[in-house]
């Protein structure tokens, strides 16, 4: 995977809880999704409550990607090392990662498809 999940900082703290990731190569972060997945003694399961799909944006190797649980506006900051830190916000009303039953899962999405929305009874 070209984006490394480094960890969760300030678990359970609504004001500062965040997932921290680092780019291992030049990537389009729009190819990555974080899932709010279930977790038990058996490991990760498919009880997915929500997801965050990053917007299309090319970032460079060693750039940091930070996803806050709280509401906020996208920001970028140049680090002393010269790499960028990109801050995204999930806009959740409460902290998500304070217990042992939920875990973030990072997925790389190489291709996808969709069905165009329509009103009930309309022909697609």
Coordinates of C-alpha atoms in Angstrom, one line a residue:
X1 CA 0.0 0.0 0.0
X2 CA 1.3 3.5 -0.9
X3 CA -0.3 5.2 2.1
X4 CA 0.8 4.0 5.6
X5 CA -1.6 4.1 8.6
X6 CA 0.7 5.4 11.4
X7 CA -1.9 5.5 14.2
X8 CA -4.6 7.3 16.1
X9 CA -3.8 10.2 18.3
X10 CA -5.9 11.5 21.2
X11 CA -8.3 8.5 21.1
X12 CA -11.7 9.4 22.5
X13 CA -11.0 13.2 22.7
X14 CA -13.6 14.8 20.5
X15 CA -11.6 18.0 20.1
X16 CA -8.3 16.4 18.9
X17 CA -8.9 12.8 17.9
X18 CA -7.2 12.1 14.5
X19 CA -5.9 9.4 12.3
X20 CA -2.3 9.9 11.0
X21 CA -1.0 8.5 7.7
X22 CA 2.1 9.0 5.6
X23 CA 2.6 8.7 1.9
X24 CA 5.2 6.1 0.9
X25 CA 5.3 7.4 -2.7
X26 CA 3.7 10.1 -4.9
X27 CA 0.0 9.2 -4.9
X28 CA -3.5 10.5 -5.6
X29 CA -5.2 10.3 -2.2
X30 CA -8.5 10.2 -4.0
X31 CA -7.8 6.5 -4.4
X32 CA -8.0 5.9 -0.6
X33 CA -10.9 5.4 1.8
X34 CA -11.0 5.1 5.6
X35 CA -13.8 2.8 6.9
X36 CA -15.2 3.0 10.4
X37 CA -15.2 -0.8 10.9
X38 CA -16.1 -3.2 13.6
X39 CA -13.5 -4.9 15.7
X40 CA -13.5 -7.9 18.1
X41 CA -11.2 -10.5 19.4
X42 CA -11.3 -12.2 16.0
X43 CA -10.1 -9.0 14.3
X44 CA -11.6 -6.5 11.9
X45 CA -15.1 -7.3 10.6
X46 CA -17.5 -5.9 8.0
X47 CA -19.7 -3.9 10.4
X48 CA -19.0 -0.7 8.5
X49 CA -20.8 2.3 9.9
X50 CA -19.4 5.1 7.8
X51 CA -16.5 5.9 5.4
X52 CA -14.4 8.9 4.5
X53 CA -13.3 9.0 0.8
X54 CA -10.4 11.5 0.3
X55 CA -10.8 14.0 -2.5
X56 CA -8.7 13.7 -5.6
X57 CA -5.4 15.3 -4.9
X58 CA -1.8 14.3 -5.8
X59 CA 0.6 14.3 -2.8
X60 CA 4.3 13.6 -2.6
X61 CA 6.3 10.9 -0.9
X62 CA 6.6 11.6 2.9
X63 CA 3.7 13.9 3.0
X64 CA 1.5 13.5 6.1
X65 CA -2.3 13.0 5.8
X66 CA -4.2 13.8 9.0
X67 CA -7.9 13.0 9.3
X68 CA -9.6 14.6 12.3
X69 CA -12.9 13.2 13.6
X70 CA -14.3 16.7 14.3
X71 CA -15.6 19.3 11.9
X72 CA -13.3 21.8 10.3
X73 CA -11.9 23.1 7.0
X74 CA -9.1 21.5 4.9
X75 CA -5.7 22.9 5.6
X76 CA -2.1 22.4 4.4
X77 CA 1.1 23.1 6.3
X78 CA 4.7 22.8 5.2
X79 CA 6.8 20.9 7.7
X80 CA 10.4 21.8 8.7
X81 CA 11.5 18.7 6.7
X82 CA 9.9 20.2 3.5
X83 CA 7.1 17.7 3.4
X84 CA 3.5 18.8 3.6
X85 CA 0.9 18.0 6.2
X86 CA -2.6 17.9 4.9
X87 CA -5.5 18.1 7.4
X88 CA -8.9 16.7 6.5
X89 CA -12.1 16.7 8.7
X90 CA -14.7 13.9 8.9
X91 CA -17.3 16.2 10.6
X92 CA -18.5 13.6 13.1
X93 CA -20.3 14.9 16.2
X94 CA -18.5 12.6 18.7
X95 CA -15.1 10.9 19.0
X96 CA -15.0 7.6 17.1
X97 CA -12.0 5.6 18.3
X98 CA -12.2 5.7 22.1
X99 CA -13.3 2.0 22.6
X100 CA -12.2 -1.4 21.5
X101 CA -15.1 -2.3 19.2
X102 CA -14.4 0.1 16.3
X103 CA -11.2 0.5 14.2
X104 CA -10.2 2.5 11.1
X105 CA -9.5 0.5 8.1
X106 CA -7.5 2.1 5.2
X107 CA -8.4 0.8 1.7
X108 CA -6.8 1.6 -1.6
X109 CA -9.5 1.8 -4.4
X110 CA -8.0 1.3 -7.9
X111 CA -11.4 1.2 -9.7
X112 CA -15.1 1.7 -8.9
X113 CA -18.5 2.0 -10.5
X114 CA -21.8 3.6 -9.5
X115 CA -25.5 3.7 -10.5
X116 CA -26.8 7.2 -11.2
X117 CA -29.4 8.3 -8.6
X118 CA -33.1 8.6 -9.7
X119 CA -36.5 9.1 -8.2
X120 CA -38.6 6.0 -7.4
X121 CA -40.4 4.8 -10.6
X122 CA -38.0 6.6 -12.9
X123 CA -36.2 4.6 -15.5
X124 CA -32.4 4.6 -15.1

